[in-house]
Tab-separated table of C-alpha atoms (C1' of nucleotides) in Angstrom:
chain	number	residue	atom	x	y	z
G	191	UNK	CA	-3.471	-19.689	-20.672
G	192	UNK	CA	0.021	-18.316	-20.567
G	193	UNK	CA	1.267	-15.943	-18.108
G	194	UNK	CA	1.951	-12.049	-19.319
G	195	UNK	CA	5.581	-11.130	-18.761
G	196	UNK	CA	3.617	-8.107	-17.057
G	197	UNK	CA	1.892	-10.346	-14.327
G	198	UNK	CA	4.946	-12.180	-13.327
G	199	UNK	CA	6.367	-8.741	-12.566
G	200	UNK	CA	3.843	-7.650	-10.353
G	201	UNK	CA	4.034	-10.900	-8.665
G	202	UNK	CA	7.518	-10.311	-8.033
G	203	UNK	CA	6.583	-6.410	-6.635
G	204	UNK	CA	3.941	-8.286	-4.564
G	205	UNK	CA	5.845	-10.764	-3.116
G	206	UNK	CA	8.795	-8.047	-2.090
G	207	UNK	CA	6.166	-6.293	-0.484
G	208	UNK	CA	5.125	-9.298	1.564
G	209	UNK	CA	8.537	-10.215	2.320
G	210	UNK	CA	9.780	-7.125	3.728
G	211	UNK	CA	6.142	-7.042	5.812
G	212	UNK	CA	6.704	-9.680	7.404
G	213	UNK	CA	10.846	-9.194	8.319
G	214	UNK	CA	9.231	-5.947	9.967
G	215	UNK	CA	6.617	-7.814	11.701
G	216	UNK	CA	6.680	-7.623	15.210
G	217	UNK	CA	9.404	-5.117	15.227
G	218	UNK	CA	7.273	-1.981	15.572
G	219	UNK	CA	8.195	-0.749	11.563
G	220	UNK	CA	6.012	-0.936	8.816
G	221	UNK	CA	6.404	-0.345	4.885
G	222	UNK	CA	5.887	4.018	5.682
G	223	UNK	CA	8.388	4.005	8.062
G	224	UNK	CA	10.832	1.545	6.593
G	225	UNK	CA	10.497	3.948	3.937
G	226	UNK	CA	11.807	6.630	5.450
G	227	UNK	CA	14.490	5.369	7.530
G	228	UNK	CA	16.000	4.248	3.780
G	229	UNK	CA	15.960	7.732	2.448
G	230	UNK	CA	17.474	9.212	5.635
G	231	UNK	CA	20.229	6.311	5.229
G	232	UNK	CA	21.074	7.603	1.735
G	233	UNK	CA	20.035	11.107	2.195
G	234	UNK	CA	21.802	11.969	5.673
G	235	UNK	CA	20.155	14.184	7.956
G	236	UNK	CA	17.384	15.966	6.698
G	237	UNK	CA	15.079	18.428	7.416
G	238	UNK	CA	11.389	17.444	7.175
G	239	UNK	CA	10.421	19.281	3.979
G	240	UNK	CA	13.001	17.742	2.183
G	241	UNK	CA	12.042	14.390	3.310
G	242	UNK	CA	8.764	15.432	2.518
G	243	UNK	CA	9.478	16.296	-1.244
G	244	UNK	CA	11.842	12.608	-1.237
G	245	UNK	CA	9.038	10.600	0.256
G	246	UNK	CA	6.692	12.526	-2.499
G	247	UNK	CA	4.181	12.930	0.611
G	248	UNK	CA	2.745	15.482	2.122
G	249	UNK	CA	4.580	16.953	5.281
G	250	UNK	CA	1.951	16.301	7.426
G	251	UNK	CA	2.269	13.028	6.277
G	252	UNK	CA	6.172	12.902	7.643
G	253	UNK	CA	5.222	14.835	11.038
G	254	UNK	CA	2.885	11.546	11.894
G	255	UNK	CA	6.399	9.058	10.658
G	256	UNK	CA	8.975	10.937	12.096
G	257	UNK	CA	6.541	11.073	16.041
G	258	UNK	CA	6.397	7.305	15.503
G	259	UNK	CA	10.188	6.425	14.468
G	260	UNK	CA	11.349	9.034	17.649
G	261	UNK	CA	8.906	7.138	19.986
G	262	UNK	CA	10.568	3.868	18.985
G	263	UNK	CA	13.908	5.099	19.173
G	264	UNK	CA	14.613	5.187	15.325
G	265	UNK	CA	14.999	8.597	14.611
G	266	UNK	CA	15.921	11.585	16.105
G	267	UNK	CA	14.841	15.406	16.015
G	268	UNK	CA	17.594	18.558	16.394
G	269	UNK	CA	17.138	21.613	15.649
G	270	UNK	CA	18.318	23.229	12.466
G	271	UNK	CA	21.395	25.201	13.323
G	272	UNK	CA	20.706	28.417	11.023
G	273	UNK	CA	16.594	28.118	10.340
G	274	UNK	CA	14.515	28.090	13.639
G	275	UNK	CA	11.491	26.927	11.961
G	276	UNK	CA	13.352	24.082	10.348
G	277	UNK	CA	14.028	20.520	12.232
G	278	UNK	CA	16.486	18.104	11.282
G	279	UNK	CA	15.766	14.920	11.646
G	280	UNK	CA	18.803	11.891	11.992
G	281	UNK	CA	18.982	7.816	12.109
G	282	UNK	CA	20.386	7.134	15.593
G	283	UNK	CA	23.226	4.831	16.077
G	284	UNK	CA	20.840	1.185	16.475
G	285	UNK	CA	18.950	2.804	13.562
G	286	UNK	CA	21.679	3.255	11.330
G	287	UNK	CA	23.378	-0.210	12.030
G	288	UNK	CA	19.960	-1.936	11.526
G	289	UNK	CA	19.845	0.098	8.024
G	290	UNK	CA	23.456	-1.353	6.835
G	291	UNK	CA	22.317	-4.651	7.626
G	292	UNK	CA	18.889	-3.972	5.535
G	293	UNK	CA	21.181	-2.941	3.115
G	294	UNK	CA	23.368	-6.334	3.269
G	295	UNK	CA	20.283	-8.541	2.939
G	296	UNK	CA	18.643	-6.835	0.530
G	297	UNK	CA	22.503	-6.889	-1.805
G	298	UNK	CA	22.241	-11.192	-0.932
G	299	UNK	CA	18.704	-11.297	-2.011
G	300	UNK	CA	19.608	-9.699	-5.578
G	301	UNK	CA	22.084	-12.744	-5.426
G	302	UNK	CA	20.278	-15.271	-4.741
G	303	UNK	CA	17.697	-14.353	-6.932
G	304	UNK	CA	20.300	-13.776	-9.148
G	305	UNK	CA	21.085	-17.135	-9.040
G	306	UNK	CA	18.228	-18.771	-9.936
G	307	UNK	CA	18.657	-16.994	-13.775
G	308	UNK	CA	20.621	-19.506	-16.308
G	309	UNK	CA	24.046	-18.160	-16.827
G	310	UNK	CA	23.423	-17.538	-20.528
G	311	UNK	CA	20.575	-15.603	-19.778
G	312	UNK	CA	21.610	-13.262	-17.354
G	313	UNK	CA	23.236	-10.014	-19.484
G	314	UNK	CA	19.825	-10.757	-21.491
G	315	UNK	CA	18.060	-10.414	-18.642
G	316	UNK	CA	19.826	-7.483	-17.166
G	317	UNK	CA	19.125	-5.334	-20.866
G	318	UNK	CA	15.960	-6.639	-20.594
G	319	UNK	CA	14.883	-5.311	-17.306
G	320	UNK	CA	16.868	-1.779	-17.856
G	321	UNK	CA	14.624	-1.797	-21.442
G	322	UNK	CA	11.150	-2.435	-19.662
G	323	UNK	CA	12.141	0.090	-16.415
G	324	UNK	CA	12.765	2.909	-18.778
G	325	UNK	CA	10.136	2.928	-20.945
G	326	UNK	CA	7.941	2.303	-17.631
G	327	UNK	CA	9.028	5.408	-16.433
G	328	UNK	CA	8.802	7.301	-19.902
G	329	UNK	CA	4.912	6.236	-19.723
G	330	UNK	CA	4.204	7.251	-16.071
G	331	UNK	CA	6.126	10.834	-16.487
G	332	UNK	CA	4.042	11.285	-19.653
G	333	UNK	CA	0.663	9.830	-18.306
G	334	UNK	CA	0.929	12.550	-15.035
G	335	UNK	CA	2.290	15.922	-17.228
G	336	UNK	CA	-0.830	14.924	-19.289
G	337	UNK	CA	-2.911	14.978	-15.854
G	338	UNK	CA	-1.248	17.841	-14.752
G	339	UNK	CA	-2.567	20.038	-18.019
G	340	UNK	CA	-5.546	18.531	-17.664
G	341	UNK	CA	-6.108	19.951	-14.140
G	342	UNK	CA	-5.094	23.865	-15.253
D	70	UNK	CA	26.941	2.732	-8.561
D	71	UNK	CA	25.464	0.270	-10.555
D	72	UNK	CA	22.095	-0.027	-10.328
D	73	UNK	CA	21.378	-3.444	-8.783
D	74	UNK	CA	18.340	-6.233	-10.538
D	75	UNK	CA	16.627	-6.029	-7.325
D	76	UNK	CA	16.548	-2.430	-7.221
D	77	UNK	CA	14.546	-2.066	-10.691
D	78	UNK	CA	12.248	-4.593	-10.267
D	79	UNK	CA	11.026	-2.851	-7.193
D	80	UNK	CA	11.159	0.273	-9.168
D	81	UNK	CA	9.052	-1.149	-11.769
D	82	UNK	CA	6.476	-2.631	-9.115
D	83	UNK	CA	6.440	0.984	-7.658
D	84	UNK	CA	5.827	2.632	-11.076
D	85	UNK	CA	2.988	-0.092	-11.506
D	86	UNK	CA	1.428	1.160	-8.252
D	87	UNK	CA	1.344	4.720	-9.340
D	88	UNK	CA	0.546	4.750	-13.065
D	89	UNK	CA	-2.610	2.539	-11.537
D	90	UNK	CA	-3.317	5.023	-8.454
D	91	UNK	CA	-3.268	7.631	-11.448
D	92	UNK	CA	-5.569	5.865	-13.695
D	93	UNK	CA	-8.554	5.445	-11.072
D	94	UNK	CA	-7.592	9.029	-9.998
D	95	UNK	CA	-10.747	10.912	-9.789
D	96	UNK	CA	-13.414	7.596	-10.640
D	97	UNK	CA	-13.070	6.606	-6.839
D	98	UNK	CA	-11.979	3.576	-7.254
D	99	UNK	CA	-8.669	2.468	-5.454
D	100	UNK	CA	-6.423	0.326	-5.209
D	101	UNK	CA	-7.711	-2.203	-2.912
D	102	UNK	CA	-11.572	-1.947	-4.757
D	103	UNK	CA	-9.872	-2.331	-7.973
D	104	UNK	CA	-7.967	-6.093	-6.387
D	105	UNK	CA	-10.911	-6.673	-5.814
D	106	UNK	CA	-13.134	-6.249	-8.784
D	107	UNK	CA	-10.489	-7.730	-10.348
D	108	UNK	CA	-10.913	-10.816	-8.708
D	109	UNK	CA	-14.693	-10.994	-9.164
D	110	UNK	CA	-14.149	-10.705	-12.950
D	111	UNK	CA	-11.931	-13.723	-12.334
D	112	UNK	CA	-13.472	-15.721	-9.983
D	113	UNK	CA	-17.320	-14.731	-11.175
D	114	UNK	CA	-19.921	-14.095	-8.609
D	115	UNK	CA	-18.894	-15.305	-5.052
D	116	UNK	CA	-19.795	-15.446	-1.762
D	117	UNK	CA	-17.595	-12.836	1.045
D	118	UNK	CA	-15.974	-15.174	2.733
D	119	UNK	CA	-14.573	-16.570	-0.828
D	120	UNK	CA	-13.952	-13.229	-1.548
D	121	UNK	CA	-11.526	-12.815	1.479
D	122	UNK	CA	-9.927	-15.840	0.968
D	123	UNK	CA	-9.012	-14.803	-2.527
D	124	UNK	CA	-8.170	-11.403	-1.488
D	125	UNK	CA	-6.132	-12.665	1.560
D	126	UNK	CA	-7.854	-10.261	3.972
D	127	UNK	CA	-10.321	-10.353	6.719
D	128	UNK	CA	-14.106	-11.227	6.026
D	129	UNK	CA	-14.567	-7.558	7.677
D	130	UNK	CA	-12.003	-5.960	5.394
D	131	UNK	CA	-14.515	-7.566	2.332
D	132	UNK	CA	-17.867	-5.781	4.375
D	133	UNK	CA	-16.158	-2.332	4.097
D	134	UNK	CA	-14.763	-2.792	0.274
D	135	UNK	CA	-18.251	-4.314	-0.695
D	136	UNK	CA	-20.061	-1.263	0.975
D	137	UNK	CA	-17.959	1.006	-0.859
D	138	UNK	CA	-18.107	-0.894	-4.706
D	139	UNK	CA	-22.063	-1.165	-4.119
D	140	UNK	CA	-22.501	2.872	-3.325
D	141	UNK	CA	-20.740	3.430	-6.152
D	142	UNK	CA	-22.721	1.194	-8.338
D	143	UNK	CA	-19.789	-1.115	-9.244
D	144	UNK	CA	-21.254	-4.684	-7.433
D	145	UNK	CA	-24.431	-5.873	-6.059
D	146	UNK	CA	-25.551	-7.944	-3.179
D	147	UNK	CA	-27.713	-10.425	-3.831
D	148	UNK	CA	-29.093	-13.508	-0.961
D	149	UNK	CA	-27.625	-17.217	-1.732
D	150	UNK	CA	-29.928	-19.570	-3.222
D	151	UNK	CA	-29.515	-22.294	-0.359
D	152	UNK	CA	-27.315	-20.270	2.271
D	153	UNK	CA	-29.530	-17.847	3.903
D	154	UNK	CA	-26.305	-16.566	5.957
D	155	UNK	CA	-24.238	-15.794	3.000
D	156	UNK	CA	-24.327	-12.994	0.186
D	157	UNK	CA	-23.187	-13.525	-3.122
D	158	UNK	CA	-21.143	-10.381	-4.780
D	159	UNK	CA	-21.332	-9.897	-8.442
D	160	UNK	CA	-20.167	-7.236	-10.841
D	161	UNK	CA	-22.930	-4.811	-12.151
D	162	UNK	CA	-22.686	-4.712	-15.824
D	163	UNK	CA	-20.769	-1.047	-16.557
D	164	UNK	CA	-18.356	-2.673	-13.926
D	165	UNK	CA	-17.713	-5.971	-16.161
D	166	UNK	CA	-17.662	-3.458	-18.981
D	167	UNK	CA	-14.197	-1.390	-16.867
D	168	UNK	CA	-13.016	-4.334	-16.351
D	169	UNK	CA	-13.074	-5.838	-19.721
D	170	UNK	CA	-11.495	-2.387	-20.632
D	171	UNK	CA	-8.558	-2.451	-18.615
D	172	UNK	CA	-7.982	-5.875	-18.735
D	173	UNK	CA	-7.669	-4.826	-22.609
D	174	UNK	CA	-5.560	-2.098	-21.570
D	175	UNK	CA	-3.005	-4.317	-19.176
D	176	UNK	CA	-2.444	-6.590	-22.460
D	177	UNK	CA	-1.448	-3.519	-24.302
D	178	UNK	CA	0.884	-2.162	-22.071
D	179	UNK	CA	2.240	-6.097	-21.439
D	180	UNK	CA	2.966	-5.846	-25.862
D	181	UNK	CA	4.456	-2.093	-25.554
D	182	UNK	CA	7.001	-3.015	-22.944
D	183	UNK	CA	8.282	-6.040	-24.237
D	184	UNK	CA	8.491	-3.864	-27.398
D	185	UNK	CA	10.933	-2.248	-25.692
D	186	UNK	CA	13.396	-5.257	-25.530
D	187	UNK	CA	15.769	-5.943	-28.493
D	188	UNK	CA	14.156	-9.165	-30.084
D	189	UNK	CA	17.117	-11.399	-29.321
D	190	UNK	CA	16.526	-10.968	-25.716
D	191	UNK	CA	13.043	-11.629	-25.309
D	192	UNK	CA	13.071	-14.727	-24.568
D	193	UNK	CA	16.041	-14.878	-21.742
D	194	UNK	CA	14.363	-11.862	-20.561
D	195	UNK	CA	10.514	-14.495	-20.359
D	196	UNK	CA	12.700	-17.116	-18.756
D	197	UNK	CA	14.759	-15.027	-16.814
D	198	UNK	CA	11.717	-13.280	-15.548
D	199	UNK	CA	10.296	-16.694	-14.499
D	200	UNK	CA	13.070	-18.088	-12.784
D	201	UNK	CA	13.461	-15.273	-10.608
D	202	UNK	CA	9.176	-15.315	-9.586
D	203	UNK	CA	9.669	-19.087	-8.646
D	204	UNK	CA	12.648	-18.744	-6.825
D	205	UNK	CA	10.803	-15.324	-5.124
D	206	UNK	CA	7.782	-16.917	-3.784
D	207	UNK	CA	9.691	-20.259	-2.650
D	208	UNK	CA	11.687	-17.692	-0.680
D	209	UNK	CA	8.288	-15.895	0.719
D	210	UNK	CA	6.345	-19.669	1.671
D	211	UNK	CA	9.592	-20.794	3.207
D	212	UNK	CA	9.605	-17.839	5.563
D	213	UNK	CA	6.257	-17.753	6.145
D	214	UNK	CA	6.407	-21.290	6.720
D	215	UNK	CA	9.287	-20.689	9.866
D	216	UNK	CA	7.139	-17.834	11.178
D	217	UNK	CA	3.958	-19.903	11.678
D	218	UNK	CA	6.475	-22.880	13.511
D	219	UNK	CA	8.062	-20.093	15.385
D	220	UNK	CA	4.513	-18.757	16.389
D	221	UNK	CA	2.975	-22.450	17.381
S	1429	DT	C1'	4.742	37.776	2.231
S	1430	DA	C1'	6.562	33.009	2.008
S	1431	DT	C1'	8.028	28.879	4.359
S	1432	DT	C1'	8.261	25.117	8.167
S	1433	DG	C1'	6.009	22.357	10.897
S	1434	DT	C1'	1.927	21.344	13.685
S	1435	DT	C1'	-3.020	20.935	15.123
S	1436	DA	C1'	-7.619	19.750	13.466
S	1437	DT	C1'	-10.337	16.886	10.749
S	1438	DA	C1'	-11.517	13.186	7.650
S	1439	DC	C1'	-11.260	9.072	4.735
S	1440	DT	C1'	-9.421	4.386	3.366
S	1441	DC	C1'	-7.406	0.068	4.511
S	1442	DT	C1'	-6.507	-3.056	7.782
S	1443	DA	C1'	-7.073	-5.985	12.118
S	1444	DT	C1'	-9.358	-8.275	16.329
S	1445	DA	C1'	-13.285	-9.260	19.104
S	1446	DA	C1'	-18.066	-9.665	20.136
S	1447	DC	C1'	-22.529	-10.530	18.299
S	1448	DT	C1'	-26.578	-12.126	15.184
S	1449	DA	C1'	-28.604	-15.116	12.126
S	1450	DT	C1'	-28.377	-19.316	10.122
S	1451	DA	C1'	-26.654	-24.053	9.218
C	706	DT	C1'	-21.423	-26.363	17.601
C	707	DA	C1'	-19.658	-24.061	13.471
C	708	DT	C1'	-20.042	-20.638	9.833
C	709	DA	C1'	-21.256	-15.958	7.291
C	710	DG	C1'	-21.490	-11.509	7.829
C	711	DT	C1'	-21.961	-7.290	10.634
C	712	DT	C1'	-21.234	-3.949	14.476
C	713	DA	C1'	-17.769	-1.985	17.562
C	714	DT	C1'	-13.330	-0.448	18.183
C	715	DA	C1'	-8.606	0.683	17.049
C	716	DG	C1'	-4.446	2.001	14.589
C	717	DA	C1'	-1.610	3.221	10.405
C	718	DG	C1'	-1.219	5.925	6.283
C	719	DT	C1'	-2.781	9.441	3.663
C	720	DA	C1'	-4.874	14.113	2.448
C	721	DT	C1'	-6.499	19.171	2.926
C	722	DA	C1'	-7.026	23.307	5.558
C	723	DA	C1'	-6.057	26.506	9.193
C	724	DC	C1'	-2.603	28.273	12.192
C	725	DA	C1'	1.837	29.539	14.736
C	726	DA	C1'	6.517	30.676	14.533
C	727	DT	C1'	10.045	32.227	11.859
C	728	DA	C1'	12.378	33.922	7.667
DNA sequence: TATTGTTATACTCTATAACTATA
DNA sequence: TATAGTTATAGAGTATAACAATA
């Protein structure tokens, strides 16, 4: 029986996810945190509602992320210089440099990966991809408005 | 900033995760159960401990999934033949029927997203695709394979 | 009156360890 | 002695609801 383009691609999602698990493991971060550490990296300082609306979680949710990245040194809470209910929260220095470096391996891994693709096939590949992403995301948008009517 | 290969694979494996969380929205099935009935429908009736195995988890992780897919009428418990220890876990019927469904439905959305793709790149796209899994989970065994030395 | 974040509560997934029944 | 599954316990991630402080 012949593999579905669409299983090899959720391979690939599943082994990402294992692979970044395990680089994390032992260090005290999981997949949540990770998470947010990235969009504070390309979002800059934030306050928690807006990290809440980026993280498309509830902020309750980020209360419980943010107490466990300030307990291991991560992250770090100041107030919000205008809005006293507001908090900002802010990679600290060890936080930030371990974030570039994410950023470094992940840029290698694309290459190596990359790498593995026949020459000839690459631009192919690249349209390809772009193609199937789109139209992925054309579905999902469509399948939750749907779900959203539904509900009202 | 172009938009690195890595970066929409992962967002295709994300958009995966959440058209499915949406699908089983509200039948209260998740994620995990769904793995798992999957797997049933694949690997046919089973004992737990082949279950966890196949599911990579703990035998206890299986006890608490099982508990859940039986209350909801999605697998049954029946004794082994020979093995008065272990259980065998099969799909009820309307269960085999949901999965016979969506497994119908996963080939569809496999044909509409290659549909997507210019013809003349399908098939650099199929071996692109490929080359990029096997190079992925080589990757993933060889660092698992370091951890486990680095553990012993 | 609306918004920000937190406390309270609850459920799912996951793990390890100890235990029971059986092999 | 080893194996299959469960009970006990714990922790992370997630959610809703009620509440305090502030806007």
């Amino acid at each position: 029986m012949e593999t579905l383009l669409l299983d090899r691609l959720l391979l690939i999602g599943e082994l990402f996810q294992r692979d970044m698990a395990r680089a994390f493991d032992g260090t005290g971060l999981t997949t949540a945190r990770v998470h947010l550490l990235w969009v504070l990296q390309h979002a800059g300082p934030s306050t928690q509602r807006d990290l809440a609306r980026l993280c498309e979680v509830t902020p309750r949710n980020i209360t419980g992320l943010v107490d466990g990245l300030e307990a291991s040194g991560h992250v770090r809470r100041t107030p919000h210089p205008t809005d006293r209910r507001s908090v900002i929260v802010e990679l600290t220095s060890t936080a930030a440099d371990t974030m570039a470096r994410m950023q470094g391996e992940h840029a290698e891994l694309n290459d190596t990966l990359l790498a593995a693709v026949a020459p000839e096939d690459r631009a192919a590949l690249e349209r390809g991809i772009a193609a199937i992403a789109t139209r992925l995301e054309t579905l999902v948008v469509e399948a939750a408005g749907e779900e959203d009517q539904a509900a009202s």
